[in-house]
Amino acid sequence: MRWIIKIILFPISLVLSILTAFLTFLLGIGTAILYLLMMFCIFGAIASFLQKEVTIGIEALILGFLLSPYGIPMVGAAVIVFLQGINEAIKSI
């Protein structure tokens, strides 16, 4: 009976493994692109502060934080870890 469950769960585990590998690849590329955008936002914020446009500078800093590795990419990493946890739970059955 146990082998039937393993046969049923194997394709799900295989799909989750492929999905986490693909998402990890996309996260690496996306993080690099977002890092470049973050740098543009920070330089824009510095230029805004120098031109006495404080509200635009603060908005640019907030946007730069969201684009930084502690913002949107962290959400992607949490999703990947969650999917890996589900995959490990399926493999342990």
Short mmCIF file of N, CA, C and O in Angstrom, two decimals:
data_model
loop_
_atom_site.label_atom_id
_atom_site.label_comp_id
_atom_site.label_asym_id
_atom_site.label_seq_id
_atom_site.Cartn_x
_atom_site.Cartn_y
_atom_site.Cartn_z
N MET A 1 0.82 -1.20 0.00
CA MET A 1 0.00 0.00 0.00
C MET A 1 0.87 1.27 0.00
O MET A 1 0.51 2.26 -0.61
N ARG A 2 1.98 1.20 0.70
CA ARG A 2 2.87 2.37 0.79
C ARG A 2 3.48 2.71 -0.56
O ARG A 2 3.71 3.87 -0.87
N TRP A 3 3.77 1.70 -1.36
CA TRP A 3 4.38 1.95 -2.66
C TRP A 3 3.41 2.63 -3.61
O TRP A 3 3.83 3.36 -4.50
N ILE A 4 2.12 2.42 -3.41
CA ILE A 4 1.12 3.10 -4.25
C ILE A 4 1.14 4.61 -3.97
O ILE A 4 1.09 5.43 -4.89
N ILE A 5 1.27 4.96 -2.71
CA ILE A 5 1.34 6.38 -2.34
C ILE A 5 2.60 7.01 -2.92
O ILE A 5 2.56 8.12 -3.44
N LYS A 6 3.71 6.27 -2.87
CA LYS A 6 4.95 6.80 -3.44
C LYS A 6 4.86 6.98 -4.95
O LYS A 6 5.39 7.94 -5.49
N ILE A 7 4.17 6.06 -5.61
CA ILE A 7 3.99 6.19 -7.06
C ILE A 7 3.14 7.40 -7.39
O ILE A 7 3.39 8.11 -8.36
N ILE A 8 2.15 7.67 -6.58
CA ILE A 8 1.26 8.82 -6.80
C ILE A 8 1.99 10.13 -6.52
O ILE A 8 1.84 11.12 -7.25
N LEU A 9 2.81 10.17 -5.47
CA LEU A 9 3.47 11.41 -5.06
C LEU A 9 4.75 11.70 -5.84
O LEU A 9 5.23 12.83 -5.81
N PHE A 10 5.30 10.71 -6.55
CA PHE A 10 6.54 10.94 -7.28
C PHE A 10 6.42 12.04 -8.34
O PHE A 10 7.29 12.91 -8.41
N PRO A 11 5.38 12.05 -9.18
CA PRO A 11 5.29 13.13 -10.17
C PRO A 11 5.15 14.52 -9.53
O PRO A 11 5.70 15.49 -10.05
N ILE A 12 4.46 14.58 -8.42
CA ILE A 12 4.31 15.87 -7.73
C ILE A 12 5.66 16.34 -7.21
O ILE A 12 6.03 17.51 -7.36
N SER A 13 6.43 15.42 -6.63
CA SER A 13 7.76 15.77 -6.13
C SER A 13 8.68 16.17 -7.28
O SER A 13 9.47 17.11 -7.15
N LEU A 14 8.57 15.49 -8.41
CA LEU A 14 9.39 15.81 -9.57
C LEU A 14 9.07 17.21 -10.10
O LEU A 14 9.96 18.01 -10.37
N VAL A 15 7.78 17.53 -10.19
CA VAL A 15 7.37 18.86 -10.65
C VAL A 15 7.83 19.93 -9.68
O VAL A 15 8.32 20.99 -10.09
N LEU A 16 7.72 19.67 -8.39
CA LEU A 16 8.18 20.65 -7.39
C LEU A 16 9.69 20.84 -7.46
O LEU A 16 10.18 21.97 -7.30
N SER A 17 10.44 19.79 -7.71
CA SER A 17 11.90 19.92 -7.83
C SER A 17 12.28 20.76 -9.04
O SER A 17 13.14 21.64 -8.95
N ILE A 18 11.63 20.49 -10.16
CA ILE A 18 11.91 21.28 -11.37
C ILE A 18 11.47 22.73 -11.17
O ILE A 18 12.18 23.66 -11.57
N LEU A 19 10.32 22.93 -10.55
CA LEU A 19 9.81 24.29 -10.31
C LEU A 19 10.74 25.09 -9.40
O LEU A 19 11.04 26.25 -9.69
N THR A 20 11.23 24.48 -8.33
CA THR A 20 12.13 25.21 -7.43
C THR A 20 13.46 25.53 -8.12
O THR A 20 14.02 26.60 -7.91
N ALA A 21 13.96 24.60 -8.95
CA ALA A 21 15.20 24.88 -9.67
C ALA A 21 15.00 26.05 -10.64
O ALA A 21 15.85 26.95 -10.73
N PHE A 22 13.89 26.05 -11.37
CA PHE A 22 13.61 27.11 -12.33
C PHE A 22 13.40 28.44 -11.61
O PHE A 22 13.90 29.48 -12.05
N LEU A 23 12.66 28.42 -10.51
CA LEU A 23 12.42 29.66 -9.77
C LEU A 23 13.70 30.20 -9.14
O LEU A 23 13.89 31.41 -9.05
N THR A 24 14.59 29.31 -8.70
CA THR A 24 15.88 29.76 -8.17
C THR A 24 16.70 30.44 -9.26
O THR A 24 17.33 31.48 -9.02
N PHE A 25 16.67 29.88 -10.47
CA PHE A 25 17.36 30.50 -11.60
C PHE A 25 16.77 31.88 -11.90
O PHE A 25 17.50 32.86 -12.07
N LEU A 26 15.44 31.97 -11.97
CA LEU A 26 14.80 33.25 -12.23
C LEU A 26 15.07 34.26 -11.12
O LEU A 26 15.23 35.45 -11.39
N LEU A 27 15.13 33.79 -9.89
CA LEU A 27 15.40 34.69 -8.77
C LEU A 27 16.81 35.28 -8.88
O LEU A 27 17.01 36.46 -8.61
N GLY A 28 17.75 34.48 -9.31
CA GLY A 28 19.12 34.98 -9.48
C GLY A 28 19.19 36.06 -10.55
O GLY A 28 19.81 37.11 -10.35
N ILE A 29 18.55 35.82 -11.68
CA ILE A 29 18.54 36.82 -12.75
C ILE A 29 17.76 38.06 -12.33
O ILE A 29 18.19 39.20 -12.53
N GLY A 30 16.59 37.84 -11.74
CA GLY A 30 15.75 38.96 -11.32
C GLY A 30 16.41 39.82 -10.26
O GLY A 30 16.28 41.05 -10.27
N THR A 31 17.13 39.18 -9.35
CA THR A 31 17.82 39.94 -8.30
C THR A 31 18.89 40.84 -8.90
O THR A 31 19.06 41.98 -8.48
N ALA A 32 19.60 40.34 -9.90
CA ALA A 32 20.63 41.15 -10.56
C ALA A 32 20.02 42.36 -11.26
O ALA A 32 20.52 43.49 -11.15
N ILE A 33 18.91 42.14 -11.95
CA ILE A 33 18.24 43.25 -12.64
C ILE A 33 17.68 44.25 -11.64
O ILE A 33 17.81 45.47 -11.81
N LEU A 34 17.05 43.73 -10.58
CA LEU A 34 16.49 44.64 -9.57
C LEU A 34 17.59 45.40 -8.83
O LEU A 34 17.37 46.53 -8.39
N TYR A 35 18.77 44.79 -8.69
CA TYR A 35 19.88 45.49 -8.05
C TYR A 35 20.30 46.71 -8.87
O TYR A 35 20.56 47.78 -8.33
N LEU A 36 20.33 46.55 -10.20
CA LEU A 36 20.66 47.68 -11.06
C LEU A 36 19.60 48.78 -10.95
O LEU A 36 19.92 49.98 -10.88
N LEU A 37 18.33 48.39 -10.94
CA LEU A 37 17.26 49.38 -10.78
C LEU A 37 17.33 50.08 -9.43
O LEU A 37 17.05 51.27 -9.31
N MET A 38 17.73 49.32 -8.39
CA MET A 38 17.88 49.91 -7.06
C MET A 38 18.96 50.99 -7.07
O MET A 38 18.79 52.05 -6.47
N MET A 39 20.05 50.71 -7.78
CA MET A 39 21.13 51.70 -7.84
C MET A 39 20.66 52.97 -8.54
O MET A 39 20.98 54.08 -8.12
N PHE A 40 19.87 52.84 -9.61
CA PHE A 40 19.32 54.01 -10.29
C PHE A 40 18.42 54.80 -9.36
O PHE A 40 18.43 56.04 -9.36
N CYS A 41 17.62 54.09 -8.55
CA CYS A 41 16.73 54.78 -7.61
C CYS A 41 17.53 55.55 -6.56
O CYS A 41 17.17 56.67 -6.19
N ILE A 42 18.59 54.93 -6.07
CA ILE A 42 19.39 55.61 -5.04
C ILE A 42 20.10 56.83 -5.62
O ILE A 42 20.12 57.90 -4.99
N PHE A 43 20.63 56.71 -6.83
CA PHE A 43 21.26 57.87 -7.46
C PHE A 43 20.22 58.96 -7.74
O PHE A 43 20.50 60.15 -7.59
N GLY A 44 19.02 58.55 -8.13
CA GLY A 44 17.93 59.52 -8.33
C GLY A 44 17.53 60.19 -7.03
O GLY A 44 17.22 61.39 -7.02
N ALA A 45 17.53 59.44 -5.93
CA ALA A 45 17.20 60.02 -4.64
C ALA A 45 18.25 61.04 -4.22
O ALA A 45 17.92 62.11 -3.71
N ILE A 46 19.52 60.71 -4.43
CA ILE A 46 20.59 61.66 -4.08
C ILE A 46 20.45 62.92 -4.92
O ILE A 46 20.57 64.04 -4.39
N ALA A 47 20.18 62.76 -6.22
CA ALA A 47 20.00 63.94 -7.08
C ALA A 47 18.79 64.76 -6.65
O ALA A 47 18.83 66.00 -6.66
N SER A 48 17.72 64.09 -6.22
CA SER A 48 16.52 64.81 -5.76
C SER A 48 16.81 65.58 -4.48
O SER A 48 16.33 66.70 -4.31
N PHE A 49 17.56 64.98 -3.58
CA PHE A 49 17.90 65.69 -2.34
C PHE A 49 18.78 66.90 -2.63
O PHE A 49 18.65 67.94 -1.97
N LEU A 50 19.68 66.76 -3.61
CA LEU A 50 20.54 67.89 -3.95
C LEU A 50 19.75 69.04 -4.59
O LEU A 50 20.14 70.19 -4.49
N GLN A 51 18.64 68.70 -5.26
CA GLN A 51 17.81 69.73 -5.88
C GLN A 51 16.66 70.18 -4.98
O GLN A 51 15.73 70.82 -5.42
N LYS A 52 16.71 69.79 -3.71
CA LYS A 52 15.73 70.17 -2.69
C LYS A 52 14.33 69.59 -2.96
O LYS A 52 13.33 70.17 -2.58
N GLU A 53 14.25 68.46 -3.64
CA GLU A 53 12.99 67.75 -3.86
C GLU A 53 12.93 66.58 -2.88
O GLU A 53 13.19 65.43 -3.24
N VAL A 54 12.58 66.89 -1.65
CA VAL A 54 12.67 65.90 -0.58
C VAL A 54 11.65 64.78 -0.76
O VAL A 54 11.98 63.60 -0.57
N THR A 55 10.42 65.10 -1.14
CA THR A 55 9.40 64.04 -1.25
C THR A 55 9.75 63.06 -2.36
O THR A 55 9.58 61.84 -2.19
N ILE A 56 10.26 63.54 -3.47
CA ILE A 56 10.66 62.63 -4.56
C ILE A 56 11.86 61.79 -4.11
O ILE A 56 11.95 60.60 -4.43
N GLY A 57 12.76 62.38 -3.36
CA GLY A 57 13.91 61.64 -2.84
C GLY A 57 13.50 60.54 -1.89
O GLY A 57 14.03 59.43 -1.96
N ILE A 58 12.55 60.82 -1.02
CA ILE A 58 12.08 59.79 -0.08
C ILE A 58 11.36 58.68 -0.83
O ILE A 58 11.54 57.49 -0.53
N GLU A 59 10.55 59.04 -1.83
CA GLU A 59 9.88 58.02 -2.64
C GLU A 59 10.89 57.15 -3.38
O GLU A 59 10.72 55.93 -3.47
N ALA A 60 11.94 57.75 -3.88
CA ALA A 60 12.97 56.99 -4.59
C ALA A 60 13.71 56.06 -3.63
O ALA A 60 14.05 54.93 -4.00
N LEU A 61 13.95 56.51 -2.40
CA LEU A 61 14.60 55.64 -1.41
C LEU A 61 13.72 54.46 -1.04
O LEU A 61 14.20 53.33 -0.89
N ILE A 62 12.42 54.70 -0.89
CA ILE A 62 11.49 53.61 -0.57
C ILE A 62 11.45 52.61 -1.73
O ILE A 62 11.49 51.40 -1.52
N LEU A 63 11.37 53.12 -2.95
CA LEU A 63 11.38 52.25 -4.13
C LEU A 63 12.70 51.49 -4.23
O LEU A 63 12.72 50.30 -4.55
N GLY A 64 13.79 52.16 -3.92
CA GLY A 64 15.10 51.49 -3.92
C GLY A 64 15.17 50.38 -2.89
O GLY A 64 15.75 49.32 -3.15
N PHE A 65 14.54 50.58 -1.73
CA PHE A 65 14.52 49.52 -0.71
C PHE A 65 13.71 48.33 -1.19
O PHE A 65 14.10 47.18 -0.99
N LEU A 66 12.57 48.59 -1.84
CA LEU A 66 11.75 47.48 -2.33
C LEU A 66 12.47 46.69 -3.42
O LEU A 66 12.28 45.48 -3.55
N LEU A 67 13.30 47.35 -4.20
CA LEU A 67 14.03 46.67 -5.26
C LEU A 67 15.32 46.04 -4.77
O LEU A 67 15.95 45.26 -5.49
N SER A 68 15.72 46.36 -3.54
CA SER A 68 16.96 45.82 -2.98
C SER A 68 16.79 44.34 -2.65
O SER A 68 15.69 43.81 -2.66
N PRO A 69 17.88 43.65 -2.34
CA PRO A 69 17.77 42.23 -1.97
C PRO A 69 16.92 41.98 -0.72
O PRO A 69 16.54 40.84 -0.46
N TYR A 70 16.61 43.01 0.05
CA TYR A 70 15.77 42.83 1.23
C TYR A 70 14.30 43.09 0.94
O TYR A 70 13.47 42.97 1.83
N GLY A 71 13.95 43.41 -0.28
CA GLY A 71 12.57 43.72 -0.64
C GLY A 71 11.92 42.58 -1.39
O GLY A 71 11.71 41.49 -0.86
N ILE A 72 11.60 42.84 -2.64
CA ILE A 72 10.88 41.88 -3.48
C ILE A 72 11.62 40.55 -3.63
O ILE A 72 10.99 39.49 -3.56
N PRO A 73 12.95 40.52 -3.84
CA PRO A 73 13.63 39.22 -3.96
C PRO A 73 13.51 38.36 -2.71
O PRO A 73 13.51 37.13 -2.80
N MET A 74 13.37 38.99 -1.54
CA MET A 74 13.21 38.20 -0.32
C MET A 74 11.87 37.46 -0.32
O MET A 74 11.78 36.34 0.19
N VAL A 75 10.85 38.07 -0.90
CA VAL A 75 9.55 37.40 -1.02
C VAL A 75 9.69 36.18 -1.94
O VAL A 75 9.17 35.10 -1.65
N GLY A 76 10.40 36.36 -3.04
CA GLY A 76 10.65 35.24 -3.95
C GLY A 76 11.42 34.11 -3.28
O GLY A 76 11.12 32.93 -3.48
N ALA A 77 12.41 34.47 -2.48
CA ALA A 77 13.18 33.45 -1.76
C ALA A 77 12.32 32.71 -0.76
O ALA A 77 12.45 31.50 -0.58
N ALA A 78 11.39 33.43 -0.10
CA ALA A 78 10.49 32.78 0.86
C ALA A 78 9.56 31.79 0.15
O ALA A 78 9.28 30.70 0.68
N VAL A 79 9.10 32.14 -1.04
CA VAL A 79 8.24 31.22 -1.81
C VAL A 79 9.02 29.97 -2.20
O VAL A 79 8.50 28.85 -2.10
N ILE A 80 10.27 30.15 -2.61
CA ILE A 80 11.09 28.99 -2.99
C ILE A 80 11.34 28.09 -1.79
O ILE A 80 11.24 26.86 -1.89
N VAL A 81 11.61 28.66 -0.64
CA VAL A 81 11.84 27.86 0.57
C VAL A 81 10.57 27.11 0.95
O VAL A 81 10.62 25.94 1.37
N PHE A 82 9.42 27.76 0.80
CA PHE A 82 8.14 27.11 1.11
C PHE A 82 7.92 25.91 0.19
O PHE A 82 7.53 24.82 0.65
N LEU A 83 8.17 26.08 -1.11
CA LEU A 83 8.00 24.97 -2.05
C LEU A 83 8.99 23.85 -1.78
O LEU A 83 8.66 22.67 -1.89
N GLN A 84 10.22 24.19 -1.39
CA GLN A 84 11.20 23.16 -1.04
C GLN A 84 10.77 22.39 0.21
O GLN A 84 10.99 21.19 0.31
N GLY A 85 10.16 23.10 1.16
CA GLY A 85 9.66 22.42 2.37
C GLY A 85 8.55 21.44 2.04
O GLY A 85 8.52 20.33 2.59
N ILE A 86 7.65 21.83 1.16
CA ILE A 86 6.59 20.92 0.73
C ILE A 86 7.19 19.71 0.03
O ILE A 86 6.78 18.56 0.27
N ASN A 87 8.17 19.95 -0.83
CA ASN A 87 8.82 18.86 -1.56
C ASN A 87 9.53 17.90 -0.60
O ASN A 87 9.45 16.68 -0.77
N GLU A 88 10.21 18.44 0.38
CA GLU A 88 10.89 17.56 1.36
C GLU A 88 9.88 16.76 2.18
O GLU A 88 10.13 15.61 2.53
N ALA A 89 8.74 17.37 2.50
CA ALA A 89 7.72 16.64 3.24
C ALA A 89 7.15 15.49 2.40
O ALA A 89 6.90 14.41 2.92
N ILE A 90 6.98 15.73 1.11
CA ILE A 90 6.50 14.67 0.23
C ILE A 90 7.54 13.57 0.10
O ILE A 90 7.20 12.37 0.13
N LYS A 91 8.81 13.92 0.00
CA LYS A 91 9.87 12.92 -0.13
C LYS A 91 10.03 12.08 1.14
O LYS A 91 10.46 10.93 1.07
N SER A 92 9.69 12.64 2.29
CA SER A 92 9.87 11.89 3.54
C SER A 92 8.77 10.86 3.79
O SER A 92 8.87 10.06 4.71
N ILE A 93 7.73 10.91 2.97
CA ILE A 93 6.63 9.94 3.15
C ILE A 93 7.05 8.58 2.64
O ILE A 93 7.70 8.38 1.70
#
